[in-house]
PDB file of C-alpha atoms in Angstrom:
ATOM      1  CA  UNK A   1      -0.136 -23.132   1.388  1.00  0.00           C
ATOM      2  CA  UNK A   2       3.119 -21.289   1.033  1.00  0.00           C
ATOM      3  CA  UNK A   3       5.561 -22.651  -2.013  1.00  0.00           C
ATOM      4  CA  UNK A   4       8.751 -21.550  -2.663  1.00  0.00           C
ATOM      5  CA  UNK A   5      10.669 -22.420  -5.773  1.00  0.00           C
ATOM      6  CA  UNK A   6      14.383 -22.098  -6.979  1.00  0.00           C
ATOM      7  CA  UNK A   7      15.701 -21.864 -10.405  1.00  0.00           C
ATOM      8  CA  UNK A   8      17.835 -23.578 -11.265  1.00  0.00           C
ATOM      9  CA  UNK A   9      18.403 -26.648  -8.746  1.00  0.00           C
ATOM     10  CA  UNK A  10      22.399 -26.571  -9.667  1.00  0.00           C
ATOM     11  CA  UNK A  11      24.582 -23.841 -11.789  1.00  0.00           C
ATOM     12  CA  UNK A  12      28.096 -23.880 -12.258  1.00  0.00           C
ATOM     13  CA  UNK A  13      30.000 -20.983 -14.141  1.00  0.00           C
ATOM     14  CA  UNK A  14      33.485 -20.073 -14.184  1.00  0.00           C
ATOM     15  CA  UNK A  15      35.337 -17.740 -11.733  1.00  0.00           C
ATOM     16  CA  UNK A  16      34.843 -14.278 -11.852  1.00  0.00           C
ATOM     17  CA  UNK A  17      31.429 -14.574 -13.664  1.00  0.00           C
ATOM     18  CA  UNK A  18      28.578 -12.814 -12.337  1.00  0.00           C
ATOM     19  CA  UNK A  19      25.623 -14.820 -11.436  1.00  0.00           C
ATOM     20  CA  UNK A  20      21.704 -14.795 -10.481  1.00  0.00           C
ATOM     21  CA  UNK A  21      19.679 -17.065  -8.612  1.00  0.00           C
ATOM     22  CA  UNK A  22      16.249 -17.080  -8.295  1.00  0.00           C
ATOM     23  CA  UNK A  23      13.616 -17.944  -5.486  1.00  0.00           C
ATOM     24  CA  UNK A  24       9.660 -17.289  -6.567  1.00  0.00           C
ATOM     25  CA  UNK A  25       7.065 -17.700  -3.434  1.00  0.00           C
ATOM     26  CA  UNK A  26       3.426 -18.403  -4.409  1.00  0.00           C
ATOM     27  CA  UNK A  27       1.670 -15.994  -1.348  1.00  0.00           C
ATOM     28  CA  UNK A  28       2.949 -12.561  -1.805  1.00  0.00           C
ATOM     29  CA  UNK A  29       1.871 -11.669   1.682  1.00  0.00           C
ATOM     30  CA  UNK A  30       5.054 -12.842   3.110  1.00  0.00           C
ATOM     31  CA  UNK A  31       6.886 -10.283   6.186  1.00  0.00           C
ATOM     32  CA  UNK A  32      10.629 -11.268   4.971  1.00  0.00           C
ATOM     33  CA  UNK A  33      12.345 -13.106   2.848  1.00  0.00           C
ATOM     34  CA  UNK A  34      15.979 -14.635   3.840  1.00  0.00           C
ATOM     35  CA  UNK A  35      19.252 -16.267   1.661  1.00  0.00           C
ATOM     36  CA  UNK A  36      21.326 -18.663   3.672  1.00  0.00           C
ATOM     37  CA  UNK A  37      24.041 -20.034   2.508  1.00  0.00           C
ATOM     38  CA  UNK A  38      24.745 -24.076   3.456  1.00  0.00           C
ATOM     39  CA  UNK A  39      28.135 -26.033   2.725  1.00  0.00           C
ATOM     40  CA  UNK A  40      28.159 -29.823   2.642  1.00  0.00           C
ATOM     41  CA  UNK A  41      27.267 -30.802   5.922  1.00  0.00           C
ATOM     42  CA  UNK A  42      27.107 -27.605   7.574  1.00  0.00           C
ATOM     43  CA  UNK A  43      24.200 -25.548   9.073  1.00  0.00           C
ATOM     44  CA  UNK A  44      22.872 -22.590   7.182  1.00  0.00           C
ATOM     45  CA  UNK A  45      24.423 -19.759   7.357  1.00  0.00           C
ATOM     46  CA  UNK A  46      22.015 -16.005   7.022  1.00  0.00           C
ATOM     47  CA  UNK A  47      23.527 -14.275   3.959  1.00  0.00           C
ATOM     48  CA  UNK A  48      20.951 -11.758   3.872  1.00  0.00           C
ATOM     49  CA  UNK A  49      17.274 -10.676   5.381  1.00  0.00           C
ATOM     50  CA  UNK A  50      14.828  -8.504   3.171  1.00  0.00           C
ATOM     51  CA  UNK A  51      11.683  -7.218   4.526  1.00  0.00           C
ATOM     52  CA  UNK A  52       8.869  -7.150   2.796  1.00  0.00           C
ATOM     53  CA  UNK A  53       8.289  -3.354   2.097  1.00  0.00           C
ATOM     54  CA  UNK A  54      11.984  -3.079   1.157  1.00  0.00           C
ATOM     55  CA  UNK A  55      13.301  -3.686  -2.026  1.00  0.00           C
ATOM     56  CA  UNK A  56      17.167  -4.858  -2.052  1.00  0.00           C
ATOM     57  CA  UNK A  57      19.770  -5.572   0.510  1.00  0.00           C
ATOM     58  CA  UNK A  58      23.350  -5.430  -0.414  1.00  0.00           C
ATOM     59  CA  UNK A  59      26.179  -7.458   1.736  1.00  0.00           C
ATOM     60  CA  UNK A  60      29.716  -6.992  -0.037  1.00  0.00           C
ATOM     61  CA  UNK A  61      29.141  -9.054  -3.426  1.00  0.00           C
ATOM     62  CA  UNK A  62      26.145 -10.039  -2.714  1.00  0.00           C
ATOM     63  CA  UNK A  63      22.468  -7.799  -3.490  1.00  0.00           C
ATOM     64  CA  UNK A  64      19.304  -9.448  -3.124  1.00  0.00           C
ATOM     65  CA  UNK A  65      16.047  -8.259  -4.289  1.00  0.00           C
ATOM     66  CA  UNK A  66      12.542  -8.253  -3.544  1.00  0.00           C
ATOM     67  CA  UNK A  67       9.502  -7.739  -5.759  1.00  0.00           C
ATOM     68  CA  UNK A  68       6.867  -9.072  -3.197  1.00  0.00           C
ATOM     69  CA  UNK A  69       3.979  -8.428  -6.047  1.00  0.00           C
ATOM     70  CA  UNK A  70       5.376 -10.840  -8.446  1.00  0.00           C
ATOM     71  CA  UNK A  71       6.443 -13.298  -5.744  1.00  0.00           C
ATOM     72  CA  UNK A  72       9.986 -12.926  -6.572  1.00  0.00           C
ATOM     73  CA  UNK A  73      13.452 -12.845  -5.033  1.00  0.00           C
ATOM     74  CA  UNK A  74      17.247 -12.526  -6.752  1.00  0.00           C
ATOM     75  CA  UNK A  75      20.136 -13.300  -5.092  1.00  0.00           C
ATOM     76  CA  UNK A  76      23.106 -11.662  -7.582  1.00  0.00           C
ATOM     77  CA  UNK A  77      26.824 -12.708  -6.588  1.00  0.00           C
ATOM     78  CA  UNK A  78      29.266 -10.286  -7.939  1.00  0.00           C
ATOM     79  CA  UNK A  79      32.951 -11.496  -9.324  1.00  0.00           C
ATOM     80  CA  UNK A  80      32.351 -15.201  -7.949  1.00  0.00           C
ATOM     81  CA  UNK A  81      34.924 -17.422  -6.568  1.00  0.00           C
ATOM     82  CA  UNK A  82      35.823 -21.370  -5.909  1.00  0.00           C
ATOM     83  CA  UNK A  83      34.613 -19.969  -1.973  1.00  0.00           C
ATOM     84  CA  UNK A  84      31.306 -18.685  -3.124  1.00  0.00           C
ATOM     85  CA  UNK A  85      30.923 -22.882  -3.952  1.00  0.00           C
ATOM     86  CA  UNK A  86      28.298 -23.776  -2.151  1.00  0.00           C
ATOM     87  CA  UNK A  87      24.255 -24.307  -1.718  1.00  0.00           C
ATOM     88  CA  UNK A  88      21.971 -21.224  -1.675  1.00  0.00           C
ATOM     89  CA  UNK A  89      18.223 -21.611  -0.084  1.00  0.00           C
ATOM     90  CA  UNK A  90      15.735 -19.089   0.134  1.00  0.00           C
ATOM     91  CA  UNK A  91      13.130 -18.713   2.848  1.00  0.00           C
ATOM     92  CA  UNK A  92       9.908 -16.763   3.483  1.00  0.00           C
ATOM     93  CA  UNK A  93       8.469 -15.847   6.688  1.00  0.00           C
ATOM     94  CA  UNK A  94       4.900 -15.865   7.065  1.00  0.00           C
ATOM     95  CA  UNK A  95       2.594 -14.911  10.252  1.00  0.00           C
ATOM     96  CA  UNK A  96      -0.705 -17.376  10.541  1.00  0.00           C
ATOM     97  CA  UNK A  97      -2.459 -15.595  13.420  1.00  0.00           C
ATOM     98  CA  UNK A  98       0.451 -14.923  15.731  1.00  0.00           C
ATOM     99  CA  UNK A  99       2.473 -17.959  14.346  1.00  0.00           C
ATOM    100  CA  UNK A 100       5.443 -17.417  12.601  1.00  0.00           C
ATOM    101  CA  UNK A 101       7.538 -19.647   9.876  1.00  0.00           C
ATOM    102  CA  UNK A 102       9.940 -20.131   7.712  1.00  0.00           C
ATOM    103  CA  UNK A 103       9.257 -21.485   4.147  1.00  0.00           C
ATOM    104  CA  UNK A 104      12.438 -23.111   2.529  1.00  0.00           C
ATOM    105  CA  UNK A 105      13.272 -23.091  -1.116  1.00  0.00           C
ATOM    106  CA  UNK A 106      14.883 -26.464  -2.191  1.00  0.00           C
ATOM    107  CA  UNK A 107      18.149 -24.632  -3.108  1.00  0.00           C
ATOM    108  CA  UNK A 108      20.382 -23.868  -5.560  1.00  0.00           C
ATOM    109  CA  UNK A 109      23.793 -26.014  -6.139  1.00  0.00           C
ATOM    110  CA  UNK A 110      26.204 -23.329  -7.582  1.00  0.00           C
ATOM    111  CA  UNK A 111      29.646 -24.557  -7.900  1.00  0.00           C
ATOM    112  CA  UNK A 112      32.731 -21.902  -9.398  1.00  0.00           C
ATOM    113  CA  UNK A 113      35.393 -23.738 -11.116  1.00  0.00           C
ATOM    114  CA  UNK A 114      39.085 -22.362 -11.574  1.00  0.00           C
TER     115      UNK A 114
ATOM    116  CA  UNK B   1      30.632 -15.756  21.212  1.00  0.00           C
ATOM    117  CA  UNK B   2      27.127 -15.931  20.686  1.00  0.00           C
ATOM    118  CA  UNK B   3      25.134 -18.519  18.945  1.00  0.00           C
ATOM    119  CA  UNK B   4      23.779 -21.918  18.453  1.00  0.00           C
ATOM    120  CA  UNK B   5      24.964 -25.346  19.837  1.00  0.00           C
ATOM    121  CA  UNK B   6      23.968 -28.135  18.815  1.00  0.00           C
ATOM    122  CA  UNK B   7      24.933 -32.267  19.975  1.00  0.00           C
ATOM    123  CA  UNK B   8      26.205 -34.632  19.109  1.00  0.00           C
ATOM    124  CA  UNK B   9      27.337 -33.862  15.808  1.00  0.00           C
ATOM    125  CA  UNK B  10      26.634 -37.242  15.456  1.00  0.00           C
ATOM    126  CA  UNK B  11      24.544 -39.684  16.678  1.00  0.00           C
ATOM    127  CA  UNK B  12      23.827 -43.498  15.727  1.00  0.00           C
ATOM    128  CA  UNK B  13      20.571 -45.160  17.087  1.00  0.00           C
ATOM    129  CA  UNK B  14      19.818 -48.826  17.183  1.00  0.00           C
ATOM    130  CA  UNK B  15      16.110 -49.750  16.051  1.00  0.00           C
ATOM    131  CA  UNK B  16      13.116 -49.301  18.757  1.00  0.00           C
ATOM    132  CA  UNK B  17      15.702 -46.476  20.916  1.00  0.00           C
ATOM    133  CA  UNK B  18      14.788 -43.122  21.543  1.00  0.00           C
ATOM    134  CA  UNK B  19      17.637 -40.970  21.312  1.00  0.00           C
ATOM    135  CA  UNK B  20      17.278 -37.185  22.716  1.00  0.00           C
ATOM    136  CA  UNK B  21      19.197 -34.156  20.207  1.00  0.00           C
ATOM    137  CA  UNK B  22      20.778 -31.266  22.363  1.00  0.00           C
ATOM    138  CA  UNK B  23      20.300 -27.645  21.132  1.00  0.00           C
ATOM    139  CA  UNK B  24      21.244 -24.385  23.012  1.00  0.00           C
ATOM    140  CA  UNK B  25      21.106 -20.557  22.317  1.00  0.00           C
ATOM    141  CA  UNK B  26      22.674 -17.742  23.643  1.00  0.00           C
ATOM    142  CA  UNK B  27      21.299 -15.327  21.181  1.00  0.00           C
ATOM    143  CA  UNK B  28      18.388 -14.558  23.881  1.00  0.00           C
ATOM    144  CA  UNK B  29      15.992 -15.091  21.319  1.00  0.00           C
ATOM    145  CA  UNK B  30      11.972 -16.716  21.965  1.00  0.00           C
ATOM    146  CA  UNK B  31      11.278 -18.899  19.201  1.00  0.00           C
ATOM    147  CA  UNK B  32      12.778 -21.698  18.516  1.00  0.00           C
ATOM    148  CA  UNK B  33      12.619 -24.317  15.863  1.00  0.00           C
ATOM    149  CA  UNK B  34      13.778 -27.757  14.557  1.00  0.00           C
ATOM    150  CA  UNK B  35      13.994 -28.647  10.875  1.00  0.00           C
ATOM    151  CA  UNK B  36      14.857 -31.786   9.682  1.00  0.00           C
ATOM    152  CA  UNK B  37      16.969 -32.522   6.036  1.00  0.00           C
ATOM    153  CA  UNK B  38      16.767 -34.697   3.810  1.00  0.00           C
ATOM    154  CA  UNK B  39      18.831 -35.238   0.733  1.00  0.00           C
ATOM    155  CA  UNK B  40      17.604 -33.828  -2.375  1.00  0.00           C
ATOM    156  CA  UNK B  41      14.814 -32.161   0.129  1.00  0.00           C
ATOM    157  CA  UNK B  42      14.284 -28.690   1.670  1.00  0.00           C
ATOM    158  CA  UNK B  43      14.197 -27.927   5.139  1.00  0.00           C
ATOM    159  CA  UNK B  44      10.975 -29.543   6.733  1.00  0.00           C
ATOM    160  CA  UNK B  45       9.455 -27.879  10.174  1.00  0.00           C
ATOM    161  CA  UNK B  46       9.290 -30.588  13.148  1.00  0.00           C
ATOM    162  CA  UNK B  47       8.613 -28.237  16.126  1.00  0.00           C
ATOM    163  CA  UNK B  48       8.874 -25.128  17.210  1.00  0.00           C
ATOM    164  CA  UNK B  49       8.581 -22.966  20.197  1.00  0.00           C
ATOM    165  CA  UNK B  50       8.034 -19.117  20.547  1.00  0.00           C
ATOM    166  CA  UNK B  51       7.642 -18.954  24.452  1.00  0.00           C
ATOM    167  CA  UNK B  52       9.072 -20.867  27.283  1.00  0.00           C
ATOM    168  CA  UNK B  53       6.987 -23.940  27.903  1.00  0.00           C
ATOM    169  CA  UNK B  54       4.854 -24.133  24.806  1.00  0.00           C
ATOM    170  CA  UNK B  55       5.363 -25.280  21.411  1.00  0.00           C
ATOM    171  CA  UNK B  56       3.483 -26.431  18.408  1.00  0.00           C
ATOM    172  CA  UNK B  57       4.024 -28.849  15.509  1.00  0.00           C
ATOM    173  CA  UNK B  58       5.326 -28.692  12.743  1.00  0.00           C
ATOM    174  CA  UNK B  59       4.667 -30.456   9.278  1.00  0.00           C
ATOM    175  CA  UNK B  60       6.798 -33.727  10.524  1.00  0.00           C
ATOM    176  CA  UNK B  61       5.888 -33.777  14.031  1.00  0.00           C
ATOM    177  CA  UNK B  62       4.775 -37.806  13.872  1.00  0.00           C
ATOM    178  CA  UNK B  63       7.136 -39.180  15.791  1.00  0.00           C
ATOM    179  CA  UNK B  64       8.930 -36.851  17.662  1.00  0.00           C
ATOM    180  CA  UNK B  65       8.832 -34.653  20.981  1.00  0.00           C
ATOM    181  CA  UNK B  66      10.160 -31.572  21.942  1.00  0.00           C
ATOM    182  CA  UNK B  67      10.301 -29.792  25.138  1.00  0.00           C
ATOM    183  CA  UNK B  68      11.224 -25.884  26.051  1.00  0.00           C
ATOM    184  CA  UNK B  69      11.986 -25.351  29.984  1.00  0.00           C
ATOM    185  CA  UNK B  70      14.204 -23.302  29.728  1.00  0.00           C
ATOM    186  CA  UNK B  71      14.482 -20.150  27.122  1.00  0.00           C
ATOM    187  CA  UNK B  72      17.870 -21.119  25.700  1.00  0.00           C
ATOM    188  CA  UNK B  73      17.215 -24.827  24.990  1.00  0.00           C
ATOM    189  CA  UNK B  74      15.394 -27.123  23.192  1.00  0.00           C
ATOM    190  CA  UNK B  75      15.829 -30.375  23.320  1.00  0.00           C
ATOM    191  CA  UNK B  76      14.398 -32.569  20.699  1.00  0.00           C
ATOM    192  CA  UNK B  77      13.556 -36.451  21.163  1.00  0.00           C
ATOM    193  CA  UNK B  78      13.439 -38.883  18.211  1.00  0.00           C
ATOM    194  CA  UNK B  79      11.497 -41.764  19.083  1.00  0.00           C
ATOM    195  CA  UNK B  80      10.863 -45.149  18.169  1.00  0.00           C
ATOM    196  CA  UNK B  81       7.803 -44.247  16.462  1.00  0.00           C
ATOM    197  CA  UNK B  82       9.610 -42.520  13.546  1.00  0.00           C
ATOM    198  CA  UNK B  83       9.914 -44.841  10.829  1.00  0.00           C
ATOM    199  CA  UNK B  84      12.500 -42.684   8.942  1.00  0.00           C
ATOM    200  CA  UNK B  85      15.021 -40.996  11.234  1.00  0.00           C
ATOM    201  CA  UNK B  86      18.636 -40.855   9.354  1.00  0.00           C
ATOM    202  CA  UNK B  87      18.554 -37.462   8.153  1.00  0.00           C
ATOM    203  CA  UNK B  88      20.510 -34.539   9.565  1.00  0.00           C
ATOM    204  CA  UNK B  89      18.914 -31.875  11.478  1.00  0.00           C
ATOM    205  CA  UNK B  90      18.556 -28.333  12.313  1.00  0.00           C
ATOM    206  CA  UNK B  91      18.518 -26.332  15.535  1.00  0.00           C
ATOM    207  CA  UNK B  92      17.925 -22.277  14.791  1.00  0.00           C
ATOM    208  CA  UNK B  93      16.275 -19.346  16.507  1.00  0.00           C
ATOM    209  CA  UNK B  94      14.972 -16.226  15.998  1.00  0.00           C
ATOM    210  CA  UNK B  95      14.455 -12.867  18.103  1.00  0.00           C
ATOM    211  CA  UNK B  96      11.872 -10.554  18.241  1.00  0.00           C
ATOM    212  CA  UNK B  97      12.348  -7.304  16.297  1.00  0.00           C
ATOM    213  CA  UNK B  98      10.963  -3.792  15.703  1.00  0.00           C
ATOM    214  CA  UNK B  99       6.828  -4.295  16.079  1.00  0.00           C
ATOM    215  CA  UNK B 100       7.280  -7.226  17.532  1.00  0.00           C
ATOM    216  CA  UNK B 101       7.718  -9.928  14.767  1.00  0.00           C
ATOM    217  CA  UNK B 102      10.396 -12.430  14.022  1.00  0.00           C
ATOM    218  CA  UNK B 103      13.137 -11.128  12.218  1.00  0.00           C
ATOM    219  CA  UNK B 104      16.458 -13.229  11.471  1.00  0.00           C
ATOM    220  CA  UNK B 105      16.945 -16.581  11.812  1.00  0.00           C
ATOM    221  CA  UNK B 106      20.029 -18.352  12.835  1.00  0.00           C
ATOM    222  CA  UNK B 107      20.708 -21.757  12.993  1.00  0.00           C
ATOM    223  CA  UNK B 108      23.284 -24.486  14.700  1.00  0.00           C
ATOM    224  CA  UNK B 109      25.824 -26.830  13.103  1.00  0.00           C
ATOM    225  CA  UNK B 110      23.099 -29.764  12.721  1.00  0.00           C
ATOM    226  CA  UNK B 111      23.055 -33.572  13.914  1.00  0.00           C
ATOM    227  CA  UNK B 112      23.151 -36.005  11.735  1.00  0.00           C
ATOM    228  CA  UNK B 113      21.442 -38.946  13.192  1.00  0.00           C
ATOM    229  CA  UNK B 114      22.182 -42.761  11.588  1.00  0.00           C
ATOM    230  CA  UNK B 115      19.501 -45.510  12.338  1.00  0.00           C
ATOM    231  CA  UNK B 116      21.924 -48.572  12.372  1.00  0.00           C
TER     232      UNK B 116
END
């Protein structure tokens, strides 16, 4: 059964710090891996979608990375800011047969103080 | 604007009611899901749907029901049989990219349901 972990469950840094969070998956044979972003009572918002034979996507600030070998995702976050205060899941998709899903991390509270 | 509706945005049941959670895409995409959230908890799969009129469970399926008529909604009933139903949930989809896989998923605004 697919596991995925996040370290650490809550950060909080100062602004203008960069920062890395990470997501580890226990099944390596995963087809993507996503990074949503959710603020209090809020959906999730899709920060970011890596397949699994690439190795980084970049969005602004934001570069995630994939080593799919070593189960392992980073989600870096360039010059943060009180905005970039929020919570940060990771998810893998995985096919069983034609079945597809989405495995959620249980997140990562960052919050960026003034 | 394209996307994912979802209501009420909230919704307060009375022990032994079924109450029925609205969700609609635009996005054209097949599959469907609904994830339900829990405090201190990760997203946990109820249902989901990858074709008109079929679906499969989920890890929480006990006590819910979900149909899929139509492709762009997916309505999702709570019943009285759940023992547990405050929580808030999750309405996303997902399309069907190159080699015909899933690629991204978006999701709605969420419902946050209250047992009273």
């Amino acid at each position: 059964k697919q596991e995925v972990t996040q370290i650490p469950a809550a950060l909080s840094v100062p602004e203008g710090e960069n920062l890395v969070l990470n997501c580890s998956f226990t099944d390596s044979a995963i087809y993507n891996l996503q990074w949503f972003r959710q603020d209090p009572g809020k959906g999730l918002t899709s920060l970011l979608l890596i397949q699994s034979s690439q190795r980084e996507q970049t969005s602004g600030r934001l570069n995630a990375s994939l080593d799919k070998s070593s189960g392992r995702s980073t989600l870096y976050i360039a010059a943060s800011q009180p905005g970039d205060s929020a919570t940060y899941l990771c998810a893998v998709r995985y096919y069983t047969g034609t079945a597809s899903k989405l495995t959620f991390g249980t997140g990562t509270r960052l919050q960026v103080t003034l | 604007d394209g996307g994912i509706t979802q209501s009420p945005k909230y919704l307060f049941r009375k022990e032994g009611q079924n109450v029925t959670l609205s969700c609609e895409q635009n996005l054209n995409h097949d599959a469907m899901y609904w994830y339900r959230q829990d405090p201190g908890q990760g997203l946990r799969l109820i249902y989901y749907s990858q074709i008109v009129n079929d679906f499969q469970k989920g890890d929480i399926a006990e006590g819910y029901s979900v149909s899929r008529e139509k492709k762009e909604s997916f309505p999702l009933t709570v019943t009285s049989a759940q023992k547990n139903p405050t929580a808030f949930y999750l309405c996303a989809s997902s399309g069907l990219g190159v080699g015909g896989r899933y690629n991204e998923q978006f999701f709605g605004p969420g419902t946050r349901l209250t047992v009273l």
